[in-house]
mmCIF file of C-alpha atoms in Angstrom:
data_model
loop_
_atom_site.group_PDB
_atom_site.id
_atom_site.type_symbol
_atom_site.label_atom_id
_atom_site.label_comp_id
_atom_site.label_asym_id
_atom_site.label_seq_id
_atom_site.Cartn_x
_atom_site.Cartn_y
_atom_site.Cartn_z
ATOM 1 C CA MET C 1 -16.278 21.052 54.886
ATOM 2 C CA ALA C 2 -14.069 22.308 52.090
ATOM 3 C CA ARG C 3 -12.931 20.908 48.760
ATOM 4 C CA VAL C 4 -9.303 20.866 47.664
ATOM 5 C CA ILE C 5 -8.485 20.251 43.995
ATOM 6 C CA VAL C 6 -5.318 18.421 42.970
ATOM 7 C CA ASP C 7 -4.450 18.678 39.286
ATOM 8 C CA VAL C 8 -1.834 16.208 38.043
ATOM 9 C CA MET C 9 -0.337 16.728 34.571
ATOM 10 C CA PRO C 10 2.546 15.058 32.691
ATOM 11 C CA LYS C 11 5.757 17.098 32.878
ATOM 12 C CA PRO C 12 6.088 19.228 29.705
ATOM 13 C CA GLU C 13 9.135 17.293 28.509
ATOM 14 C CA ILE C 14 7.395 13.927 28.952
ATOM 15 C CA LEU C 15 5.624 12.285 25.961
ATOM 16 C CA ASP C 16 1.830 12.387 26.507
ATOM 17 C CA PRO C 17 0.421 9.537 24.364
ATOM 18 C CA GLN C 18 -3.146 10.042 25.613
ATOM 19 C CA GLY C 19 -3.083 13.705 24.711
ATOM 20 C CA LYS C 20 -1.549 12.903 21.319
ATOM 21 C CA ALA C 21 -4.281 10.293 20.663
ATOM 22 C CA VAL C 22 -7.040 12.803 21.437
ATOM 23 C CA HIS C 23 -5.337 15.477 19.332
ATOM 24 C CA GLY C 24 -4.951 13.045 16.427
ATOM 25 C CA ALA C 25 -8.666 12.186 16.491
ATOM 26 C CA LEU C 26 -9.915 15.771 16.303
ATOM 27 C CA PRO C 27 -9.527 16.392 12.524
ATOM 28 C CA ARG C 28 -11.353 13.134 11.721
ATOM 29 C CA LEU C 29 -14.299 14.459 13.755
ATOM 30 C CA GLY C 30 -14.202 17.802 11.962
ATOM 31 C CA PHE C 31 -12.614 19.799 14.764
ATOM 32 C CA THR C 32 -9.841 22.089 13.520
ATOM 33 C CA SER C 33 -9.244 24.841 16.098
ATOM 34 C CA VAL C 34 -7.260 22.920 18.723
ATOM 35 C CA THR C 35 -3.477 22.905 18.125
ATOM 36 C CA ASP C 36 -2.420 20.672 21.055
ATOM 37 C CA VAL C 37 -4.000 18.504 23.769
ATOM 38 C CA ARG C 38 -2.515 17.323 27.067
ATOM 39 C CA GLN C 39 -4.360 14.918 29.365
ATOM 40 C CA GLY C 40 -3.934 14.531 33.121
ATOM 41 C CA LYS C 41 -5.866 13.691 36.263
ATOM 42 C CA ARG C 42 -8.086 15.799 38.521
ATOM 43 C CA PHE C 43 -8.786 14.874 42.128
ATOM 44 C CA GLU C 44 -11.392 16.434 44.404
ATOM 45 C CA LEU C 45 -10.567 15.887 48.089
ATOM 46 C CA GLU C 46 -13.127 16.694 50.782
ATOM 47 C CA VAL C 47 -11.499 17.983 53.982
ATOM 48 C CA PRO C 48 -12.936 19.355 57.257
ATOM 49 C CA ASN C 49 -10.999 22.640 56.932
ATOM 50 C CA THR C 50 -8.176 24.271 54.975
ATOM 51 C CA ASP C 51 -5.738 25.104 57.712
ATOM 52 C CA ALA C 52 -1.972 24.836 57.065
ATOM 53 C CA ALA C 53 -1.645 21.328 58.502
ATOM 54 C CA THR C 54 -4.451 19.976 56.312
ATOM 55 C CA LEU C 55 -3.071 21.586 53.158
ATOM 56 C CA ASP C 56 0.388 20.231 53.986
ATOM 57 C CA GLU C 57 -1.148 16.761 54.293
ATOM 58 C CA VAL C 58 -2.916 17.167 50.920
ATOM 59 C CA ARG C 59 0.369 18.219 49.277
ATOM 60 C CA GLU C 60 2.057 15.147 50.749
ATOM 61 C CA ILE C 61 -0.783 12.931 49.484
ATOM 62 C CA ALA C 62 -0.488 14.564 46.047
ATOM 63 C CA GLY C 63 3.254 14.016 45.890
ATOM 64 C CA THR C 64 3.214 10.413 47.049
ATOM 65 C CA LEU C 65 -0.105 8.773 46.125
ATOM 66 C CA LEU C 66 -1.775 10.901 43.447
ATOM 67 C CA SER C 67 1.204 11.631 41.201
ATOM 68 C CA ASN C 68 4.484 10.142 40.029
ATOM 69 C CA PRO C 69 7.049 12.892 40.715
ATOM 70 C CA VAL C 70 9.389 11.487 38.041
ATOM 71 C CA ILE C 71 6.982 12.136 35.148
ATOM 72 C CA GLU C 72 4.215 14.314 36.586
ATOM 73 C CA ASP C 73 3.735 17.749 38.157
ATOM 74 C CA PHE C 74 0.853 18.571 40.496
ATOM 75 C CA GLU C 75 -0.938 21.685 41.676
ATOM 76 C CA VAL C 76 -3.050 21.987 44.832
ATOM 77 C CA ARG C 77 -5.728 24.649 45.254
ATOM 78 C CA VAL C 78 -8.747 25.220 47.467
ATOM 79 C CA GLU C 79 -11.977 25.357 45.494
ATOM 80 C CA ALA C 80 -13.650 28.725 46.136
ATOM 81 C CA GLY C 81 -17.080 28.508 47.751
ATOM 82 C CA ALA C 82 -17.079 24.723 47.961
ATOM 83 C CA MET V 1 -2.361 31.286 21.808
ATOM 84 C CA ALA V 2 -4.633 30.529 24.709
ATOM 85 C CA ARG V 3 -5.222 27.495 26.906
ATOM 86 C CA VAL V 4 -8.669 26.098 27.624
ATOM 87 C CA ILE V 5 -9.117 23.646 30.504
ATOM 88 C CA VAL V 6 -11.698 20.858 30.343
ATOM 89 C CA ASP V 7 -12.384 19.133 33.641
ATOM 90 C CA VAL V 8 -14.278 15.839 33.411
ATOM 91 C CA MET V 9 -15.648 14.275 36.625
ATOM 92 C CA PRO V 10 -17.937 11.307 37.300
ATOM 93 C CA LYS V 11 -21.543 12.389 37.922
ATOM 94 C CA PRO V 12 -22.171 12.594 41.703
ATOM 95 C CA GLU V 13 -24.620 9.677 41.638
ATOM 96 C CA ILE V 14 -22.170 7.430 39.755
ATOM 97 C CA LEU V 15 -19.881 5.038 41.708
ATOM 98 C CA ASP V 16 -16.260 6.252 41.494
ATOM 99 C CA PRO V 17 -14.091 3.151 42.115
ATOM 100 C CA GLN V 18 -10.826 4.999 41.478
ATOM 101 C CA GLY V 19 -11.697 7.672 44.017
ATOM 102 C CA LYS V 20 -12.784 5.022 46.516
ATOM 103 C CA ALA V 21 -9.485 3.124 46.008
ATOM 104 C CA VAL V 22 -7.435 6.269 46.692
ATOM 105 C CA HIS V 23 -9.581 7.138 49.702
ATOM 106 C CA GLY V 24 -9.209 3.606 51.062
ATOM 107 C CA ALA V 25 -5.398 3.763 50.818
ATOM 108 C CA LEU V 26 -5.029 7.008 52.783
ATOM 109 C CA PRO V 27 -5.322 5.639 56.365
ATOM 110 C CA ARG V 28 -2.739 2.920 55.617
ATOM 111 C CA LEU V 29 -0.311 5.695 54.643
ATOM 112 C CA GLY V 30 -1.063 7.661 57.796
ATOM 113 C CA PHE V 31 -3.242 10.315 56.195
ATOM 114 C CA THR V 32 -6.392 11.014 58.220
ATOM 115 C CA SER V 33 -7.761 14.451 57.230
ATOM 116 C CA VAL V 34 -9.399 13.606 53.889
ATOM 117 C CA THR V 35 -13.032 12.432 54.167
ATOM 118 C CA ASP V 36 -13.718 11.685 50.479
ATOM 119 C CA VAL V 37 -11.847 11.509 47.164
ATOM 120 C CA ARG V 38 -13.217 11.725 43.620
ATOM 121 C CA GLN V 39 -11.019 11.200 40.560
ATOM 122 C CA GLY V 40 -11.566 12.562 37.058
ATOM 123 C CA LYS V 41 -9.672 13.792 34.018
ATOM 124 C CA ARG V 42 -8.147 17.155 33.166
ATOM 125 C CA PHE V 43 -7.461 18.260 29.602
ATOM 126 C CA GLU V 44 -5.428 21.266 28.507
ATOM 127 C CA LEU V 45 -6.323 22.360 24.968
ATOM 128 C CA GLU V 46 -4.175 24.935 23.145
ATOM 129 C CA VAL V 47 -6.251 27.160 20.845
ATOM 130 C CA PRO V 48 -5.354 30.216 18.708
ATOM 131 C CA ASN V 49 -7.989 32.401 20.420
ATOM 132 C CA THR V 50 -10.978 32.201 22.746
ATOM 133 C CA ASP V 51 -13.716 33.633 20.584
ATOM 134 C CA ALA V 52 -17.255 32.228 20.817
ATOM 135 C CA ALA V 53 -16.850 29.867 17.869
ATOM 136 C CA THR V 54 -13.673 28.334 19.319
ATOM 137 C CA LEU V 55 -15.215 27.878 22.773
ATOM 138 C CA ASP V 56 -18.310 26.316 21.196
ATOM 139 C CA GLU V 57 -16.022 23.873 19.366
ATOM 140 C CA VAL V 58 -14.212 23.034 22.625
ATOM 141 C CA ARG V 59 -17.542 22.376 24.379
ATOM 142 C CA GLU V 60 -18.553 20.075 21.520
ATOM 143 C CA ILE V 61 -15.201 18.255 21.748
ATOM 144 C CA ALA V 62 -15.670 17.946 25.525
ATOM 145 C CA GLY V 63 -19.179 16.522 25.172
ATOM 146 C CA THR V 64 -18.361 14.034 22.436
ATOM 147 C CA LEU V 65 -14.702 12.976 22.660
ATOM 148 C CA LEU V 66 -13.433 13.895 26.139
ATOM 149 C CA SER V 67 -16.366 12.759 28.288
ATOM 150 C CA ASN V 68 -19.134 10.181 28.387
ATOM 151 C CA PRO V 69 -22.291 12.242 28.959
ATOM 152 C CA VAL V 70 -24.092 9.241 30.500
ATOM 153 C CA ILE V 71 -21.726 8.962 33.480
ATOM 154 C CA GLU V 72 -19.624 12.139 33.429
ATOM 155 C CA ASP V 73 -20.051 15.907 33.705
ATOM 156 C CA PHE V 74 -17.585 18.390 32.221
ATOM 157 C CA GLU V 75 -16.630 22.016 32.770
ATOM 158 C CA VAL V 76 -14.841 24.251 30.262
ATOM 159 C CA ARG V 77 -12.877 27.330 31.325
ATOM 160 C CA VAL V 78 -10.210 29.570 29.826
ATOM 161 C CA GLU V 79 -6.987 29.493 31.828
ATOM 162 C CA ALA V 80 -6.169 33.058 32.947
ATOM 163 C CA GLY V 81 -2.908 34.428 31.624
ATOM 164 C CA ALA V 82 -2.031 31.327 29.592
#
């Protein structure tokens, strides 16, 4: 078995209200170092192997089911040693 | 500037309804390779540097604001080349 990670983040030009809400809360909690926060989704997909056909299928899943291509970008990577 | 990634995932023993919902939808869309799906959150935090004090602050933010330690685990890492 292998694990493939799909990271889905809002496109840079898209407003990220969740990230803004987290960033706005930090000073009230005494945290001052962080200058910006963006929030997205992380998926861990278990697959039998990481051959080309399987990774193609994961990319298709990522682009259709796991993300909204209009407002989100996604990245697919195989987790080392999973 | 540097970018620190915080990945928040449900603890393995915790039911992950979102992951189950995605996994359940895959066969209907013709996807058959994926045997399990888990869904979590990904945060990208922009920080001025990655010294020990800053990373300690990010870990504290992750453990208090970004995750629920009762049901979630988190991992903090510095994004290479950000």
